[in-house]
Amino acid sequence: MTLAPTRTILDAAAAAGTGVGAFNVLHLETAEALVGAAEDTGLPVILQLSENCIRYHGGFEPVARATLAAADASSATVAVHLDHAEDPELAFTAIEHGFGSVMYDGAKLDFADNVATTRRVVERAALAGVLVEAELGEIGGKDGAHAPGVRTDPAEAAQFVAETGVDALAVAVGSSHAMTERVAALDLELIARLHAAVPVPLVLHGSSGVPDDTIVRGIRSGLTKVNVSTHLNGAFTGAIRDYLAQHPSAVDSRKYLAAGRDAVRLEAGRLLRLFASAHQRNEIG
């Protein structure tokens, strides 16, 4: 199957009032695990490459080509997305290479600069039919949208979407990146207000720190795209630790990496089913 446009996946989920899993790729094994999860469940998935991941691999092309190839070879509905690009040139590169969507992250900029640069990315992406996600915490929020206590204001969000033309908006509603414990509380009432104020799908970053039932309630309150990275990384690393504890003489890295890949495939499939089972009914409180 050819690559799926991210817009098609998000539009379908928004219309159905369900959530879509957007999971980060760190290396080929995670890409294989994530497309496998989509094949196992019959549900769409969005594979995400972050600017940090691209830097880790020494450049855009090696990991991007591998991820695009894994997605393109899959029988499932798979889109490829650039996550948290603070450099607009990287977003332009991803657009040129056939990514279905890009996230330009100007959340550390002041409002006017964020709008201006995001609009540049939107204009370039529109020529290729590529969806653009952006992020907004608070006007002038120098620590970004997911610093503790930051919340997205619905009126500012509506203004930002209108002035930039973005197709999806990541909002600050109580989650935080890189959490290893699932104890975050989402502001469900704020999610509902943002959903009513903003005419594009809402995105939850930092979902690894949010319990299953809270994510479901967040989807029912108006979230569509649910980003997960750290939680799946934990599954991968935990499986490798278990394998090496049971096989202390192992030296073939394929053996323990396969254990990690299998663990991510199972957990990603569980999350895809969980998000797809939630239907929006404006549940708050």
CSV table of C-alpha atoms in Angstrom, one decimal:
chain,number,residue,atom,x,y,z
A,1,MET,CA,0.0,0.0,0.0
A,2,THR,CA,1.2,3.5,-0.8
A,3,LEU,CA,1.7,6.0,2.0
A,4,ALA,CA,-1.5,7.4,3.4
A,5,PRO,CA,-2.0,11.2,3.7
A,6,THR,CA,-2.1,12.3,7.3
A,7,ARG,CA,-5.0,14.5,6.5
A,8,THR,CA,-7.1,11.6,5.4
A,9,ILE,CA,-6.4,9.7,8.7
A,10,LEU,CA,-7.1,12.7,10.9
A,11,ASP,CA,-10.3,13.8,9.0
A,12,ALA,CA,-11.7,10.3,9.3
A,13,ALA,CA,-11.0,10.1,13.1
A,14,ALA,CA,-12.3,13.6,13.7
A,15,ALA,CA,-15.5,12.8,11.8
A,16,ALA,CA,-15.9,9.6,13.9
A,17,GLY,CA,-15.0,11.3,17.1
A,18,THR,CA,-12.2,8.8,17.8
A,19,GLY,CA,-8.5,9.0,18.5
A,20,VAL,CA,-5.5,8.1,16.3
A,21,GLY,CA,-2.2,6.9,17.5
A,22,ALA,CA,0.9,8.9,16.4
A,23,PHE,CA,4.0,7.0,17.6
A,24,ASN,CA,7.6,8.1,17.4
A,25,VAL,CA,10.2,6.1,15.4
A,26,LEU,CA,13.7,5.9,17.0
A,27,HIS,CA,15.2,3.4,14.6
A,28,LEU,CA,14.2,0.7,12.1
A,29,GLU,CA,13.0,-1.7,14.8
A,30,THR,CA,10.4,0.7,16.1
A,31,ALA,CA,9.2,1.5,12.6
A,32,GLU,CA,8.7,-2.2,11.9
A,33,ALA,CA,6.9,-2.6,15.2
A,34,LEU,CA,4.6,0.2,14.6
A,35,VAL,CA,3.5,-0.8,11.1
A,36,GLY,CA,3.1,-4.3,12.5
A,37,ALA,CA,0.8,-3.0,15.1
A,38,ALA,CA,-1.3,-1.3,12.4
A,39,GLU,CA,-1.4,-4.5,10.4
A,40,ASP,CA,-2.4,-6.5,13.5
A,41,THR,CA,-5.3,-4.2,14.4
A,42,GLY,CA,-6.5,-3.1,11.0
A,43,LEU,CA,-6.2,0.5,12.3
A,44,PRO,CA,-4.3,3.4,10.8
A,45,VAL,CA,-1.1,4.7,12.5
A,46,ILE,CA,1.0,7.8,12.1
A,47,LEU,CA,4.8,7.2,12.3
A,48,GLN,CA,6.6,10.3,13.7
A,49,LEU,CA,10.2,11.3,13.2
A,50,SER,CA,11.4,14.1,15.5
A,51,GLU,CA,14.2,16.6,14.9
A,52,ASN,CA,16.1,15.0,17.8
A,53,CYS,CA,15.8,11.5,16.1
A,54,ILE,CA,17.1,12.9,12.8
A,55,ARG,CA,20.0,14.5,14.6
A,56,TYR,CA,20.8,11.2,16.4
A,57,HIS,CA,21.0,9.4,13.1
A,58,GLY,CA,23.4,12.0,11.7
A,59,GLY,CA,21.0,13.5,9.1
A,60,PHE,CA,17.6,13.4,7.5
A,61,GLU,CA,17.9,10.8,4.7
A,62,PRO,CA,19.0,7.5,6.4
A,63,VAL,CA,16.2,7.3,9.0
A,64,ALA,CA,13.6,9.1,6.9
A,65,ARG,CA,14.1,6.8,3.9
A,66,ALA,CA,13.9,3.7,6.1
A,67,THR,CA,10.7,5.0,7.8
A,68,LEU,CA,9.1,5.9,4.5
A,69,ALA,CA,10.0,2.5,3.1
A,70,ALA,CA,8.6,0.6,6.0
A,71,ALA,CA,5.4,2.6,5.8
A,72,ASP,CA,5.1,2.2,2.0
A,73,ALA,CA,5.7,-1.6,2.2
A,74,SER,CA,3.0,-2.1,4.8
A,75,SER,CA,-0.5,-3.4,4.0
A,76,ALA,CA,-1.9,-1.1,6.7
A,77,THR,CA,-2.9,2.6,6.5
A,78,VAL,CA,0.3,4.4,7.5
A,79,ALA,CA,1.3,8.0,7.4
A,80,VAL,CA,4.7,9.6,8.1
A,81,HIS,CA,4.9,12.8,10.1
A,82,LEU,CA,7.8,15.1,11.1
A,83,ASP,CA,7.5,15.9,14.8
A,84,HIS,CA,8.7,18.9,16.7
A,85,ALA,CA,10.8,20.6,14.0
A,86,GLU,CA,12.0,23.9,15.3
A,87,ASP,CA,13.9,24.6,12.0
A,88,PRO,CA,11.5,25.4,9.2
A,89,GLU,CA,14.1,24.2,6.7
A,90,LEU,CA,13.8,20.7,8.1
A,91,ALA,CA,10.0,20.9,7.6
A,92,PHE,CA,10.6,22.0,4.0
A,93,THR,CA,12.9,19.0,3.5
A,94,ALA,CA,10.3,16.6,4.9
A,95,ILE,CA,7.6,18.0,2.5
A,96,GLU,CA,9.9,17.5,-0.4
A,97,HIS,CA,10.5,13.9,0.5
A,98,GLY,CA,6.9,12.9,0.7
A,99,PHE,CA,6.0,13.1,4.3
A,100,GLY,CA,2.2,13.3,4.9
A,101,SER,CA,2.5,16.0,7.5
A,102,VAL,CA,4.9,18.2,9.3
A,103,MET,CA,4.9,19.8,12.7
A,104,TYR,CA,6.6,23.2,12.9
A,105,ASP,CA,7.2,23.9,16.6
A,106,GLY,CA,7.5,27.6,17.2
A,107,ALA,CA,6.1,27.5,20.7
A,108,LYS,CA,9.2,29.0,22.1
A,109,LEU,CA,8.8,32.1,20.0
A,110,ASP,CA,6.6,35.1,20.8
A,111,PHE,CA,3.1,35.0,19.2
A,112,ALA,CA,3.9,37.2,16.2
A,113,ASP,CA,7.0,35.3,15.2
A,114,ASN,CA,5.4,32.0,15.7
A,115,VAL,CA,2.5,33.0,13.5
A,116,ALA,CA,4.8,34.4,10.8
A,117,THR,CA,7.1,31.4,10.6
A,118,THR,CA,4.3,28.9,10.9
A,119,ARG,CA,2.5,30.6,8.0
A,120,ARG,CA,5.6,30.2,5.8
A,121,VAL,CA,5.6,26.5,6.5
A,122,VAL,CA,1.8,26.2,5.8
A,123,GLU,CA,2.2,28.0,2.5
A,124,ARG,CA,5.0,25.7,1.3
A,125,ALA,CA,3.1,22.6,2.6
A,126,ALA,CA,-0.1,23.6,0.8
A,127,LEU,CA,1.6,23.4,-2.5
A,128,ALA,CA,2.3,19.7,-1.9
A,129,GLY,CA,-1.0,18.9,-0.1
A,130,VAL,CA,0.8,18.3,3.1
A,131,LEU,CA,-0.9,18.8,6.5
A,132,VAL,CA,0.8,21.1,9.0
A,133,GLU,CA,0.5,20.8,12.8
A,134,ALA,CA,1.7,23.6,15.1
A,135,GLU,CA,1.9,24.1,18.8
A,136,LEU,CA,0.6,26.8,21.0
A,137,GLY,CA,0.9,27.1,24.8
A,138,GLU,CA,0.6,30.7,25.8
A,139,ILE,CA,1.6,34.0,24.2
A,140,GLY,CA,5.2,34.5,24.8
A,141,GLY,CA,5.6,31.1,26.5
A,142,LYS,CA,9.4,30.7,26.2
A,143,ASP,CA,9.5,27.3,27.7
A,144,GLY,CA,7.1,25.9,25.1
A,145,ALA,CA,3.6,24.5,25.3
A,146,HIS,CA,4.3,21.7,27.7
A,147,ALA,CA,6.1,23.4,30.6
A,148,PRO,CA,4.4,22.7,33.9
A,149,GLY,CA,1.3,24.8,34.4
A,150,VAL,CA,1.1,26.1,30.9
A,151,ARG,CA,-2.3,26.0,29.3
A,152,THR,CA,-3.5,27.0,25.9
A,153,ASP,CA,-6.1,29.8,25.8
A,154,PRO,CA,-9.0,29.0,23.5
A,155,ALA,CA,-9.3,32.5,22.2
A,156,GLU,CA,-5.6,32.7,21.4
A,157,ALA,CA,-5.8,29.2,19.8
A,158,ALA,CA,-8.6,30.3,17.5
A,159,GLN,CA,-6.7,33.4,16.5
A,160,PHE,CA,-3.5,31.4,15.9
A,161,VAL,CA,-5.3,28.9,13.6
A,162,ALA,CA,-7.1,31.7,11.7
A,163,GLU,CA,-3.8,33.7,11.2
A,164,THR,CA,-1.6,30.7,10.2
A,165,GLY,CA,-4.0,28.3,8.4
A,166,VAL,CA,-2.6,25.3,10.2
A,167,ASP,CA,-4.4,22.0,9.8
A,168,ALA,CA,-4.0,20.6,13.4
A,169,LEU,CA,-3.1,22.2,16.7
A,170,ALA,CA,-1.1,20.7,19.6
A,171,VAL,CA,-2.4,22.2,22.8
A,172,ALA,CA,-1.2,22.4,26.4
A,173,VAL,CA,-3.9,20.8,28.6
A,174,GLY,CA,-1.9,19.2,31.4
A,175,SER,CA,0.5,16.6,29.9
A,176,SER,CA,4.3,16.9,29.8
A,177,HIS,CA,6.9,15.3,27.6
A,178,ALA,CA,9.1,12.4,28.6
A,179,MET,CA,7.1,11.3,31.7
A,180,THR,CA,7.9,7.7,32.8
A,181,GLU,CA,5.0,7.5,35.2
A,182,ARG,CA,1.4,7.7,34.0
A,183,VAL,CA,0.1,10.2,36.6
A,184,ALA,CA,-0.7,13.3,34.5
A,185,ALA,CA,-4.2,14.8,34.8
A,186,LEU,CA,-5.8,16.4,31.8
A,187,ASP,CA,-8.0,19.5,31.9
A,188,LEU,CA,-11.0,18.0,30.2
A,189,GLU,CA,-13.1,21.1,30.4
A,190,LEU,CA,-10.4,23.1,28.7
A,191,ILE,CA,-10.1,20.4,26.0
A,192,ALA,CA,-13.8,20.7,25.3
A,193,ARG,CA,-13.5,24.5,25.1
A,194,LEU,CA,-10.6,24.3,22.7
A,195,HIS,CA,-12.5,21.8,20.6
A,196,ALA,CA,-15.4,24.2,20.3
A,197,ALA,CA,-13.2,27.2,19.5
A,198,VAL,CA,-10.8,25.6,17.0
A,199,PRO,CA,-11.9,24.2,13.7
A,200,VAL,CA,-9.0,21.8,13.3
A,201,PRO,CA,-8.1,18.5,15.0
A,202,LEU,CA,-6.5,18.8,18.4
A,203,VAL,CA,-3.3,17.0,19.3
A,204,LEU,CA,-2.1,15.7,22.6
A,205,HIS,CA,1.7,15.6,23.2
A,206,GLY,CA,3.2,14.0,26.2
A,207,SER,CA,0.6,11.3,26.3
A,208,SER,CA,3.0,8.8,27.8
A,209,GLY,CA,2.4,10.3,31.2
A,210,VAL,CA,-1.4,10.1,30.9
A,211,PRO,CA,-3.4,7.0,32.2
A,212,ASP,CA,-5.5,5.1,29.7
A,213,ASP,CA,-8.8,6.1,31.1
A,214,THR,CA,-7.8,9.8,31.1
A,215,ILE,CA,-6.7,9.6,27.4
A,216,VAL,CA,-10.0,8.1,26.6
A,217,ARG,CA,-11.8,10.9,28.4
A,218,GLY,CA,-9.6,13.4,26.6
A,219,ILE,CA,-10.6,12.0,23.2
A,220,ARG,CA,-14.2,12.1,24.2
A,221,SER,CA,-13.7,15.8,25.1
A,222,GLY,CA,-12.2,16.7,21.8
A,223,LEU,CA,-8.7,15.3,21.2
A,224,THR,CA,-8.0,13.5,17.9
A,225,LYS,CA,-4.2,12.8,17.5
A,226,VAL,CA,-2.5,11.2,20.5
A,227,ASN,CA,1.3,11.3,20.4
A,228,VAL,CA,3.2,8.5,22.3
A,229,SER,CA,6.9,8.0,22.5
A,230,THR,CA,8.4,7.5,26.0
A,231,HIS,CA,5.8,4.9,27.0
A,232,LEU,CA,6.7,2.7,24.0
A,233,ASN,CA,10.4,3.3,24.5
A,234,GLY,CA,9.9,1.9,28.0
A,235,ALA,CA,8.3,-1.3,26.6
A,236,PHE,CA,11.2,-1.7,24.1
A,237,THR,CA,13.9,-1.2,26.8
A,238,GLY,CA,12.1,-3.4,29.4
A,239,ALA,CA,11.8,-6.3,26.9
A,240,ILE,CA,15.5,-6.0,26.1
A,241,ARG,CA,16.4,-6.0,29.8
A,242,ASP,CA,14.3,-9.1,30.4
A,243,TYR,CA,15.8,-10.9,27.5
A,244,LEU,CA,19.4,-10.1,28.6
A,245,ALA,CA,18.6,-11.2,32.1
A,246,GLN,CA,17.4,-14.5,30.8
A,247,HIS,CA,20.2,-14.9,28.2
A,248,PRO,CA,23.3,-13.3,29.9
A,249,SER,CA,25.6,-14.8,27.3
A,250,ALA,CA,23.7,-13.3,24.3
A,251,VAL,CA,25.9,-11.4,21.8
A,252,ASP,CA,23.7,-11.3,18.7
A,253,SER,CA,21.9,-7.9,19.0
A,254,ARG,CA,19.2,-9.1,16.6
A,255,LYS,CA,17.9,-11.4,19.3
A,256,TYR,CA,17.3,-8.8,22.0
A,257,LEU,CA,16.3,-6.1,19.6
A,258,ALA,CA,13.6,-8.5,18.2
A,259,ALA,CA,12.3,-8.8,21.8
A,260,GLY,CA,12.0,-5.1,22.0
A,261,ARG,CA,10.4,-4.8,18.6
A,262,ASP,CA,7.8,-7.5,19.6
A,263,ALA,CA,7.0,-5.7,22.8
A,264,VAL,CA,6.4,-2.4,21.1
A,265,ARG,CA,4.2,-4.1,18.5
A,266,LEU,CA,2.0,-5.5,21.1
A,267,GLU,CA,1.7,-2.3,23.2
A,268,ALA,CA,1.2,-0.1,20.2
A,269,GLY,CA,-1.6,-2.3,19.0
A,270,ARG,CA,-3.2,-2.1,22.4
A,271,LEU,CA,-3.1,1.7,22.3
A,272,LEU,CA,-4.4,1.9,18.7
A,273,ARG,CA,-7.4,-0.2,19.8
A,274,LEU,CA,-7.9,2.0,22.9
A,275,PHE,CA,-7.8,5.3,21.0
A,276,ALA,CA,-10.1,4.0,18.3
A,277,SER,CA,-12.7,2.7,20.9
A,278,ALA,CA,-13.2,6.2,22.4
A,279,HIS,CA,-16.0,8.2,20.9
A,280,GLN,CA,-16.5,11.9,21.5
A,281,ARG,CA,-19.4,12.7,23.8
A,282,ASN,CA,-18.1,15.9,25.3
A,283,GLU,CA,-17.3,14.2,28.6
A,284,ILE,CA,-15.7,16.5,31.1
A,285,GLY,CA,-15.1,16.6,34.8
